[in-house]
Amino acid sequence: MADHPVDEKLPPLKMATTGLQHVAAMYAGVVAPPLIVGAAIGLSATELTFLTGACLFTAGLATFLQTLGIWKIGARLPFVNGVTFAGVAPMTAIVASTEDKSDALPIIFGAVIVAGLLGFFAAPFFSKAIRFFPPVVTGTVITLIGVSLLPVAFGWAQGPSPEADDFGSSTNLGLAAITLVIVLLLRRFTRGFVKQIAVLLGLVAGTLIAIPFGVTDFGPVADASIMGFPTPFHFGAPQFQLAAILSMCVVMVVSMTESTADMLALGEIVDRKADEKTIAAGLRADTLGSAISPLFNGFMCSAFAQNIGLVAMTKIRSRYVVAAGGGFLVLMGLCPMAASLIAVVPRPVLGGAGVVLFGSVAASGIQTLVRAALDKDNNVLIVAVSLAVGIIPIAEPEFYHAFPENAKIILDSGISTGCVVAVLLNLVFNHIGGRARDAEEVTHPMEAGEEISEATRAPATP
């Protein structure tokens, strides 16, 4: 019996290039949190480089856990793991509340270790929520994942920093558009291997085209050292403070919710549905990776939704390809010069490719919704309200500005809020009160119900 495509081992060259493509898609997401937190602490350029390399290294280790797995740990799906952005706000809050900034990272690391261990033991219980994720819920959440990621691509397309003079310039937007067109042309007019690495080729081509415009910066390569190792507890032994632990536990719950949604989405795309056992194993990998990460000076790890779009677009479903990407992440953590090569890719070029990647995720969600019986009035309402709630943080980022910071950790994640609303509405409309409601159909949400007949309508005025 032939192996499932998820378990397929590709030829070495194809494995390496497609794995590198995954790294290119998620690199910016991994390095952004350490750069933000490190800047808030006031780390030197050398220490900031060390912290970034540590996060790349630990992301590689977490990716190995998720893709290759050991015992009952790891979903064994093509998932890239890395630093979750959900932790940035509470980590910067911890930094702000710490008088001696040299204690900030040890306090963060201690909180992440505790949250990771608690999450590891809670994983089998958390995974039982799988029965609350029928197609109407999973389709909504997958669509929200794609829609939530698109603004990231649009931000990249404008440039690396909103404070820069050229942010949103015609040059940056033009480079993003050129990269997008190159990827589309490669997908349309090539076949086989070249078609599958269209995103990687588009990033290379876009970077070369950007050189004459002065957007490509090779400075990081020249300044980077060849070898380095994230010495354990480089910034000091972990410290354990209750307030910091509680805030990171909230982040862990958010991260586990998003990871569950991501696993369900990826399971649909690779045609190996994520059951309760798979989700429990995947959550164990996320949480154990998070608990181990601070040992090497890294932050909380979570599955990266960005790479789901790449799997959907390339149709390469092998988990070993993503494991190869994990190998590149470890290499980058050990070789800062290798990490700097990915950093050379201009942000607008990355944004152009991101439009294809993240849009593919949203399209996969719509495909799932096609099977969600939207001819039923209940399901139309579930999708409509859940999407609306999930899009709030995207359309109106300051919508929850008056809420407490801990609540905003959850509310500012459209994926989490949309997921919770979809699950609750599905319970209310499709489970509580019997099955009679399932038979209700609607031809169009804005049309009158069938019970309103012509005989009962008010006569028209002449």
GROMACS .gro file of C-alpha atoms in nm:
model
  462
    1MET     CA    1   0.000   0.000   0.000
    2ALA     CA    2   0.141   0.336  -0.108
    3ASP     CA    3   0.228   0.594   0.156
    4HIS     CA    4  -0.007   0.884   0.210
    5PRO     CA    5   0.134   1.203   0.047
    6VAL     CA    6   0.188   1.341   0.398
    7ASP     CA    7   0.441   1.062   0.463
    8GLU     CA    8   0.611   1.084   0.122
    9LYS     CA    9   0.988   1.140   0.115
   10LEU     CA   10   1.088   1.353  -0.183
   11PRO     CA   11   1.428   1.359  -0.361
   12PRO     CA   12   1.692   1.559  -0.169
   13LEU     CA   13   1.704   1.863  -0.402
   14LYS     CA   14   1.326   1.893  -0.413
   15MET     CA   15   1.307   1.843  -0.036
   16ALA     CA   16   1.562   2.119   0.025
   17THR     CA   17   1.417   2.381  -0.210
   18THR     CA   18   1.057   2.329  -0.104
   19GLY     CA   19   1.163   2.328   0.262
   20LEU     CA   20   1.348   2.656   0.208
   21GLN     CA   21   1.031   2.794   0.053
   22HIS     CA   22   0.847   2.727   0.381
   23VAL     CA   23   1.120   2.908   0.575
   24ALA     CA   24   1.095   3.209   0.343
   25ALA     CA   25   0.718   3.223   0.401
   26MET     CA   26   0.745   3.232   0.780
   27TYR     CA   27   1.084   3.395   0.847
   28ALA     CA   28   0.944   3.744   0.907
   29GLY     CA   29   0.690   3.607   1.154
   30VAL     CA   30   0.962   3.436   1.359
   31VAL     CA   31   1.207   3.725   1.382
   32ALA     CA   32   0.952   4.002   1.449
   33PRO     CA   33   0.869   3.909   1.814
   34PRO     CA   34   1.231   3.892   1.937
   35LEU     CA   35   1.311   4.218   1.758
   36ILE     CA   36   1.013   4.394   1.921
   37VAL     CA   37   1.071   4.254   2.270
   38GLY     CA   38   1.448   4.300   2.246
   39ALA     CA   39   1.405   4.663   2.142
   40ALA     CA   40   1.165   4.721   2.434
   41ILE     CA   41   1.430   4.588   2.675
   42GLY     CA   42   1.703   4.794   2.511
   43LEU     CA   43   1.928   4.508   2.402
   44SER     CA   44   2.243   4.588   2.208
   45ALA     CA   45   2.267   4.495   1.840
   46THR     CA   46   2.478   4.192   1.931
   47GLU     CA   47   2.233   4.071   2.197
   48LEU     CA   48   1.940   4.134   1.962
   49THR     CA   49   2.105   3.922   1.694
   50PHE     CA   50   2.165   3.648   1.953
   51LEU     CA   51   1.797   3.655   2.065
   52THR     CA   52   1.674   3.638   1.706
   53GLY     CA   53   1.903   3.346   1.627
   54ALA     CA   54   1.784   3.167   1.942
   55CYS     CA   55   1.421   3.202   1.829
   56LEU     CA   56   1.508   3.060   1.485
   57PHE     CA   57   1.690   2.767   1.648
   58THR     CA   58   1.403   2.683   1.884
   59ALA     CA   59   1.151   2.721   1.600
   60GLY     CA   60   1.344   2.451   1.415
   61LEU     CA   61   1.338   2.220   1.718
   62ALA     CA   62   0.962   2.275   1.762
   63THR     CA   63   0.908   2.205   1.391
   64PHE     CA   64   1.092   1.873   1.427
   65LEU     CA   65   0.865   1.782   1.719
   66GLN     CA   66   0.554   1.867   1.517
   67THR     CA   67   0.646   1.704   1.184
   68LEU     CA   68   0.857   1.401   1.282
   69GLY     CA   69   0.717   1.347   1.630
   70ILE     CA   70   0.818   1.123   1.917
   71TRP     CA   71   0.583   0.897   2.115
   72LYS     CA   72   0.246   1.078   2.138
   73ILE     CA   73   0.401   1.414   2.060
   74GLY     CA   74   0.360   1.577   1.719
   75ALA     CA   75   0.069   1.592   1.474
   76ARG     CA   76   0.298   1.450   1.204
   77LEU     CA   77   0.150   1.695   0.955
   78PRO     CA   78   0.339   1.949   0.740
   79PHE     CA   79   0.334   2.218   1.009
   80VAL     CA   80   0.599   2.483   1.070
   81ASN     CA   81   0.628   2.596   1.431
   82GLY     CA   82   0.766   2.928   1.545
   83VAL     CA   83   0.732   3.216   1.791
   84THR     CA   84   0.367   3.309   1.834
   85PHE     CA   85   0.291   3.677   1.783
   86ALA     CA   86   0.010   3.650   2.039
   87GLY     CA   87   0.275   3.669   2.310
   88VAL     CA   88   0.425   4.001   2.199
   89ALA     CA   89   0.180   4.228   2.383
   90PRO     CA   90   0.200   4.052   2.723
   91MET     CA   91   0.579   4.015   2.692
   92THR     CA   92   0.625   4.386   2.627
   93ALA     CA   93   0.388   4.452   2.920
   94ILE     CA   94   0.613   4.235   3.140
   95VAL     CA   95   0.914   4.434   3.020
   96ALA     CA   96   0.739   4.763   3.101
   97SER     CA   97   0.650   4.648   3.452
   98THR     CA   98   1.002   4.523   3.531
   99GLU     CA   99   1.221   4.784   3.700
  100ASP     CA  100   1.550   4.611   3.625
  101LYS     CA  101   1.534   4.536   3.252
  102SER     CA  102   1.801   4.269   3.290
  103ASP     CA  103   1.538   4.062   3.475
  104ALA     CA  104   1.275   4.097   3.200
  105LEU     CA  105   1.384   3.805   2.981
  106PRO     CA  106   1.436   3.564   3.276
  107ILE     CA  107   1.084   3.650   3.399
  108ILE     CA  108   0.940   3.595   3.049
  109PHE     CA  109   1.127   3.266   3.013
  110GLY     CA  110   1.003   3.141   3.352
  111ALA     CA  111   0.642   3.225   3.261
  112VAL     CA  112   0.672   3.051   2.922
  113ILE     CA  113   0.815   2.736   3.082
  114VAL     CA  114   0.525   2.710   3.329
  115ALA     CA  115   0.261   2.788   3.065
  116GLY     CA  116   0.415   2.531   2.830
  117LEU     CA  117   0.418   2.254   3.090
  118LEU     CA  118   0.059   2.326   3.197
  119GLY     CA  119  -0.048   2.327   2.833
  120PHE     CA  120   0.129   1.996   2.773
  121PHE     CA  121  -0.073   1.820   3.043
  122ALA     CA  122  -0.395   1.993   2.933
  123ALA     CA  123  -0.353   1.893   2.565
  124PRO     CA  124  -0.557   1.566   2.574
  125PHE     CA  125  -0.848   1.746   2.742
  126PHE     CA  126  -0.828   2.045   2.509
  127SER     CA  127  -0.831   1.817   2.204
  128LYS     CA  128  -1.176   1.682   2.293
  129ALA     CA  129  -1.315   2.005   2.152
  130ILE     CA  130  -1.280   1.843   1.807
  131ARG     CA  131  -1.644   1.732   1.815
  132PHE     CA  132  -1.745   2.098   1.822
  133PHE     CA  133  -1.582   2.161   1.482
  134PRO     CA  134  -1.816   2.045   1.201
  135PRO     CA  135  -1.758   2.182   0.846
  136VAL     CA  136  -1.962   2.497   0.916
  137VAL     CA  137  -1.720   2.582   1.199
  138THR     CA  138  -1.395   2.464   1.038
  139GLY     CA  139  -1.478   2.635   0.708
  140THR     CA  140  -1.547   2.962   0.888
  141VAL     CA  141  -1.227   2.940   1.091
  142ILE     CA  142  -1.010   2.847   0.791
  143THR     CA  143  -1.154   3.141   0.597
  144LEU     CA  144  -1.081   3.368   0.894
  145ILE     CA  145  -0.721   3.244   0.910
  146GLY     CA  146  -0.666   3.348   0.549
  147VAL     CA  147  -0.848   3.680   0.584
  148SER     CA  148  -0.660   3.759   0.908
  149LEU     CA  149  -0.325   3.696   0.741
  150LEU     CA  150  -0.390   3.907   0.431
  151PRO     CA  151  -0.334   4.240   0.613
  152VAL     CA  152   0.012   4.108   0.706
  153ALA     CA  153   0.090   4.068   0.336
  154PHE     CA  154  -0.048   4.415   0.263
  155GLY     CA  155   0.171   4.559   0.538
  156TRP     CA  156   0.478   4.385   0.398
  157ALA     CA  157   0.398   4.517   0.051
  158GLN     CA  158   0.420   4.875   0.178
  159GLY     CA  159   0.764   4.837   0.332
  160PRO     CA  160   0.948   4.730   0.647
  161SER     CA  161   0.848   5.020   0.871
  162PRO     CA  162   0.548   5.257   0.884
  163GLU     CA  163   0.786   5.530   1.003
  164ALA     CA  164   1.001   5.507   0.689
  165ASP     CA  165   0.969   5.781   0.425
  166ASP     CA  166   0.913   5.528   0.147
  167PHE     CA  167   0.642   5.331   0.332
  168GLY     CA  168   0.364   5.262   0.083
  169SER     CA  169   0.561   5.422  -0.201
  170SER     CA  170   0.495   5.335  -0.563
  171THR     CA  171   0.833   5.159  -0.570
  172ASN     CA  172   0.744   4.927  -0.283
  173LEU     CA  173   0.396   4.855  -0.412
  174GLY     CA  174   0.535   4.805  -0.762
  175LEU     CA  175   0.787   4.547  -0.637
  176ALA     CA  176   0.509   4.363  -0.454
  177ALA     CA  177   0.295   4.364  -0.769
  178ILE     CA  178   0.585   4.242  -0.985
  179THR     CA  179   0.657   3.957  -0.744
  180LEU     CA  180   0.289   3.861  -0.740
  181VAL     CA  181   0.276   3.860  -1.121
  182ILE     CA  182   0.595   3.647  -1.143
  183VAL     CA  183   0.449   3.389  -0.904
  184LEU     CA  184   0.122   3.381  -1.099
  185LEU     CA  185   0.301   3.344  -1.435
  186LEU     CA  186   0.517   3.063  -1.300
  187ARG     CA  187   0.209   2.887  -1.164
  188ARG     CA  188   0.027   2.931  -1.495
  189PHE     CA  189   0.293   2.852  -1.755
  190THR     CA  190   0.531   2.604  -1.584
  191ARG     CA  191   0.490   2.247  -1.475
  192GLY     CA  192   0.621   1.996  -1.226
  193PHE     CA  193   0.900   2.098  -0.991
  194VAL     CA  194   0.934   2.456  -1.117
  195LYS     CA  195   0.562   2.513  -1.065
  196GLN     CA  196   0.584   2.379  -0.711
  197ILE     CA  197   0.863   2.619  -0.610
  198ALA     CA  198   0.703   2.918  -0.783
  199VAL     CA  199   0.694   3.118  -0.460
  200LEU     CA  200   1.064   3.064  -0.390
  201LEU     CA  201   1.155   3.157  -0.748
  202GLY     CA  202   0.930   3.461  -0.725
  203LEU     CA  203   1.108   3.573  -0.407
  204VAL     CA  204   1.450   3.531  -0.570
  205ALA     CA  205   1.342   3.716  -0.886
  206GLY     CA  206   1.174   3.993  -0.687
  207THR     CA  207   1.486   4.038  -0.473
  208LEU     CA  208   1.709   4.068  -0.781
  209ILE     CA  209   1.471   4.317  -0.943
  210ALA     CA  210   1.472   4.523  -0.622
  211ILE     CA  211   1.851   4.571  -0.622
  212PRO     CA  212   1.859   4.868  -0.867
  213PHE     CA  213   1.592   5.044  -0.660
  214GLY     CA  214   1.809   5.033  -0.347
  215VAL     CA  215   1.553   4.833  -0.152
  216THR     CA  216   1.768   4.522  -0.110
  217ASP     CA  217   2.005   4.548   0.187
  218PHE     CA  218   2.303   4.311   0.192
  219GLY     CA  219   2.440   4.469   0.509
  220PRO     CA  220   2.312   4.191   0.740
  221VAL     CA  221   2.513   3.933   0.543
  222ALA     CA  222   2.835   4.131   0.570
  223ASP     CA  223   2.792   4.193   0.941
  224ALA     CA  224   2.680   3.842   1.040
  225SER     CA  225   2.919   3.593   1.199
  226ILE     CA  226   2.959   3.248   1.047
  227MET     CA  227   2.896   3.038   1.358
  228GLY     CA  228   2.714   3.083   1.685
  229PHE     CA  229   2.520   2.878   1.939
  230PRO     CA  230   2.230   2.985   2.164
  231THR     CA  231   2.401   2.918   2.499
  232PRO     CA  232   2.142   2.788   2.749
  233PHE     CA  233   2.007   3.060   2.980
  234HIS     CA  234   2.233   3.318   2.818
  235PHE     CA  235   2.026   3.601   2.971
  236GLY     CA  236   2.007   3.444   3.316
  237ALA     CA  237   1.823   3.165   3.498
  238PRO     CA  238   1.442   3.177   3.464
  239GLN     CA  239   1.245   3.365   3.727
  240PHE     CA  240   0.889   3.281   3.822
  241GLN     CA  241   0.641   3.562   3.889
  242LEU     CA  242   0.270   3.488   3.926
  243ALA     CA  243   0.139   3.783   3.721
  244ALA     CA  244   0.370   3.701   3.430
  245ILE     CA  245   0.280   3.331   3.448
  246LEU     CA  246  -0.094   3.407   3.440
  247SER     CA  247  -0.059   3.636   3.137
  248MET     CA  248   0.143   3.376   2.944
  249CYS     CA  249  -0.110   3.105   3.039
  250VAL     CA  250  -0.378   3.319   2.870
  251VAL     CA  251  -0.154   3.339   2.562
  252MET     CA  252  -0.112   2.961   2.575
  253VAL     CA  253  -0.491   2.910   2.568
  254VAL     CA  254  -0.517   3.146   2.269
  255SER     CA  255  -0.227   2.968   2.098
  256MET     CA  256  -0.380   2.623   2.157
  257THR     CA  257  -0.714   2.743   2.017
  258GLU     CA  258  -0.548   2.877   1.703
  259SER     CA  259  -0.332   2.566   1.667
  260THR     CA  260  -0.643   2.346   1.686
  261ALA     CA  261  -0.803   2.552   1.410
  262ASP     CA  262  -0.482   2.537   1.205
  263MET     CA  263  -0.457   2.159   1.239
  264LEU     CA  264  -0.818   2.118   1.129
  265ALA     CA  265  -0.749   2.344   0.832
  266LEU     CA  266  -0.432   2.162   0.730
  267GLY     CA  267  -0.599   1.824   0.777
  268GLU     CA  268  -0.863   1.926   0.523
  269ILE     CA  269  -0.601   2.052   0.276
  270VAL     CA  270  -0.376   1.743   0.290
  271ASP     CA  271  -0.673   1.503   0.299
  272ARG     CA  272  -0.578   1.354   0.636
  273LYS     CA  273  -0.838   1.485   0.874
  274ALA     CA  274  -0.709   1.587   1.214
  275ASP     CA  275  -0.892   1.372   1.468
  276GLU     CA  276  -0.884   1.406   1.846
  277LYS     CA  277  -0.569   1.196   1.875
  278THR     CA  278  -0.386   1.401   1.611
  279ILE     CA  279  -0.484   1.731   1.771
  280ALA     CA  280  -0.376   1.612   2.116
  281ALA     CA  281  -0.038   1.508   1.975
  282GLY     CA  282  -0.004   1.837   1.788
  283LEU     CA  283  -0.086   2.041   2.097
  284ARG     CA  284   0.168   1.841   2.297
  285ALA     CA  285   0.432   1.936   2.038
  286ASP     CA  286   0.334   2.304   2.056
  287THR     CA  287   0.338   2.315   2.434
  288LEU     CA  288   0.650   2.102   2.486
  289GLY     CA  289   0.830   2.307   2.223
  290SER     CA  290   0.728   2.617   2.417
  291ALA     CA  291   0.849   2.473   2.748
  292ILE     CA  292   1.188   2.377   2.598
  293SER     CA  293   1.232   2.700   2.401
  294PRO     CA  294   1.338   2.923   2.697
  295LEU     CA  295   1.622   2.681   2.774
  296PHE     CA  296   1.783   2.812   2.453
  297ASN     CA  297   1.656   3.169   2.502
  298GLY     CA  298   1.349   3.136   2.279
  299PHE     CA  299   0.984   3.231   2.328
  300MET     CA  300   0.650   3.050   2.317
  301CYS     CA  301   0.605   2.843   1.999
  302SER     CA  302   0.291   2.779   1.796
  303ALA     CA  303   0.188   2.640   1.458
  304PHE     CA  304   0.229   2.894   1.176
  305ALA     CA  305  -0.083   2.951   0.968
  306GLN     CA  306   0.124   3.121   0.696
  307ASN     CA  307   0.254   2.788   0.573
  308ILE     CA  308  -0.090   2.636   0.531
  309GLY     CA  309  -0.134   2.856   0.224
  310LEU     CA  310   0.192   2.727   0.078
  311VAL     CA  311   0.079   2.366   0.122
  312ALA     CA  312  -0.258   2.449  -0.036
  313MET     CA  313  -0.098   2.621  -0.335
  314THR     CA  314   0.193   2.386  -0.411
  315LYS     CA  315   0.000   2.064  -0.336
  316ILE     CA  316   0.320   1.931  -0.174
  317ARG     CA  317   0.184   1.764   0.138
  318SER     CA  318   0.493   1.586   0.268
  319ARG     CA  319   0.571   1.651   0.634
  320TYR     CA  320   0.935   1.573   0.560
  321VAL     CA  321   0.954   1.883   0.341
  322VAL     CA  322   0.855   2.095   0.640
  323ALA     CA  323   1.099   1.898   0.857
  324ALA     CA  324   1.367   2.003   0.606
  325GLY     CA  325   1.250   2.359   0.664
  326GLY     CA  326   1.298   2.296   1.037
  327GLY     CA  327   1.653   2.189   0.958
  328PHE     CA  328   1.716   2.520   0.783
  329LEU     CA  329   1.580   2.704   1.088
  330VAL     CA  330   1.819   2.516   1.317
  331LEU     CA  331   2.105   2.593   1.075
  332MET     CA  332   2.012   2.961   1.078
  333GLY     CA  333   2.014   2.959   1.456
  334LEU     CA  334   2.364   2.810   1.451
  335CYS     CA  335   2.487   3.019   1.157
  336PRO     CA  336   2.380   3.384   1.170
  337MET     CA  337   2.518   3.440   0.821
  338ALA     CA  338   2.275   3.182   0.682
  339ALA     CA  339   1.988   3.351   0.864
  340SER     CA  340   2.085   3.685   0.716
  341LEU     CA  341   2.040   3.551   0.360
  342ILE     CA  342   1.665   3.521   0.414
  343ALA     CA  343   1.665   3.866   0.574
  344VAL     CA  344   1.795   4.006   0.244
  345VAL     CA  345   1.454   3.951   0.079
  346PRO     CA  346   1.286   4.296   0.078
  347ARG     CA  347   0.959   4.317   0.270
  348PRO     CA  348   0.759   4.435  -0.037
  349VAL     CA  349   0.875   4.128  -0.231
  350LEU     CA  350   0.762   3.908   0.057
  351GLY     CA  351   0.429   4.091   0.058
  352GLY     CA  352   0.365   4.015  -0.308
  353ALA     CA  353   0.414   3.644  -0.250
  354GLY     CA  354   0.211   3.662   0.072
  355VAL     CA  355  -0.100   3.769  -0.120
  356VAL     CA  356  -0.099   3.433  -0.300
  357LEU     CA  357  -0.014   3.230   0.009
  358PHE     CA  358  -0.267   3.381   0.246
  359GLY     CA  359  -0.538   3.413  -0.016
  360SER     CA  360  -0.503   3.040  -0.079
  361VAL     CA  361  -0.589   2.972   0.286
  362ALA     CA  362  -0.909   3.178   0.261
  363ALA     CA  363  -0.998   2.995  -0.061
  364SER     CA  364  -0.953   2.660   0.118
  365GLY     CA  365  -1.194   2.777   0.386
  366ILE     CA  366  -1.453   2.867   0.123
  367GLN     CA  367  -1.411   2.520  -0.029
  368THR     CA  368  -1.488   2.368   0.313
  369LEU     CA  369  -1.794   2.592   0.353
  370VAL     CA  370  -1.929   2.452   0.026
  371ARG     CA  371  -1.975   2.124   0.216
  372ALA     CA  372  -2.128   2.296   0.519
  373ALA     CA  373  -2.494   2.280   0.414
  374LEU     CA  374  -2.539   2.655   0.372
  375ASP     CA  375  -2.890   2.591   0.241
  376LYS     CA  376  -2.986   2.575   0.609
  377ASP     CA  377  -3.077   2.903   0.775
  378ASN     CA  378  -2.889   2.811   1.095
  379ASN     CA  379  -2.559   2.762   0.917
  380VAL     CA  380  -2.590   3.085   0.720
  381LEU     CA  381  -2.627   3.276   1.047
  382ILE     CA  382  -2.334   3.091   1.208
  383VAL     CA  383  -2.102   3.180   0.919
  384ALA     CA  384  -2.228   3.538   0.890
  385VAL     CA  385  -2.191   3.633   1.257
  386SER     CA  386  -1.866   3.442   1.314
  387LEU     CA  387  -1.697   3.601   1.014
  388ALA     CA  388  -1.818   3.945   1.122
  389VAL     CA  389  -1.684   3.903   1.476
  390GLY     CA  390  -1.357   3.758   1.351
  391ILE     CA  391  -1.299   4.046   1.110
  392ILE     CA  392  -1.349   4.315   1.379
  393PRO     CA  393  -0.979   4.328   1.485
  394ILE     CA  394  -0.879   4.353   1.118
  395ALA     CA  395  -1.128   4.619   1.010
  396GLU     CA  396  -1.118   4.820   1.334
  397PRO     CA  397  -0.795   4.743   1.528
  398GLU     CA  398  -0.886   4.978   1.817
  399PHE     CA  399  -1.238   4.833   1.861
  400TYR     CA  400  -1.151   4.674   2.198
  401HIS     CA  401  -0.925   4.956   2.323
  402ALA     CA  402  -1.132   5.008   2.641
  403PHE     CA  403  -1.103   4.645   2.753
  404PRO     CA  404  -0.841   4.516   3.004
  405GLU     CA  405  -0.508   4.412   2.853
  406ASN     CA  406  -0.559   4.042   2.940
  407ALA     CA  407  -0.895   4.040   2.764
  408LYS     CA  408  -0.745   4.211   2.460
  409ILE     CA  409  -0.498   3.924   2.418
  410ILE     CA  410  -0.797   3.711   2.318
  411LEU     CA  411  -1.022   3.975   2.161
  412ASP     CA  412  -0.750   4.113   1.934
  413SER     CA  413  -0.712   3.770   1.775
  414GLY     CA  414  -0.981   3.749   1.510
  415ILE     CA  415  -0.910   3.379   1.463
  416SER     CA  416  -0.971   3.304   1.830
  417THR     CA  417  -1.284   3.518   1.869
  418GLY     CA  418  -1.433   3.397   1.542
  419CYS     CA  419  -1.358   3.036   1.637
  420VAL     CA  420  -1.523   3.071   1.980
  421VAL     CA  421  -1.831   3.242   1.833
  422ALA     CA  422  -1.866   2.977   1.559
  423VAL     CA  423  -1.848   2.693   1.813
  424LEU     CA  424  -2.100   2.857   2.048
  425LEU     CA  425  -2.345   2.944   1.771
  426ASN     CA  426  -2.321   2.592   1.629
  427LEU     CA  427  -2.411   2.454   1.972
  428VAL     CA  428  -2.704   2.695   2.014
  429PHE     CA  429  -2.851   2.657   1.666
  430ASN     CA  430  -2.769   2.297   1.572
  431HIS     CA  431  -2.756   2.105   1.901
  432ILE     CA  432  -2.942   2.267   2.188
  433GLY     CA  433  -3.316   2.220   2.152
  434GLY     CA  434  -3.320   1.915   1.926
  435ARG     CA  435  -3.262   1.847   1.560
  436ALA     CA  436  -3.582   2.000   1.425
  437ARG     CA  437  -3.406   2.324   1.343
  438ASP     CA  438  -3.164   2.148   1.108
  439ALA     CA  439  -3.443   2.104   0.856
  440GLU     CA  440  -3.501   2.476   0.819
  441GLU     CA  441  -3.384   2.600   0.482
  442VAL     CA  442  -3.335   2.945   0.343
  443THR     CA  443  -3.320   3.041  -0.021
  444HIS     CA  444  -3.155   3.374   0.052
  445PRO     CA  445  -3.084   3.546   0.385
  446MET     CA  446  -3.262   3.861   0.272
  447GLU     CA  447  -3.575   3.695   0.129
  448ALA     CA  448  -3.905   3.665   0.315
  449GLY     CA  449  -3.972   3.335   0.487
  450GLU     CA  450  -4.201   3.079   0.326
  451GLU     CA  451  -4.463   3.129   0.593
  452ILE     CA  452  -4.539   3.475   0.457
  453SER     CA  453  -4.780   3.400   0.176
  454GLU     CA  454  -4.934   3.634  -0.077
  455ALA     CA  455  -5.266   3.612   0.110
  456THR     CA  456  -5.115   3.756   0.428
  457ARG     CA  457  -4.930   4.040   0.264
  458ALA     CA  458  -5.067   4.390   0.303
  459PRO     CA  459  -5.239   4.508  -0.015
  460ALA     CA  460  -5.039   4.742  -0.226
  461THR     CA  461  -5.144   5.103  -0.232
  462PRO     CA  462  -5.269   5.220  -0.566
   0.00000   0.00000   0.00000
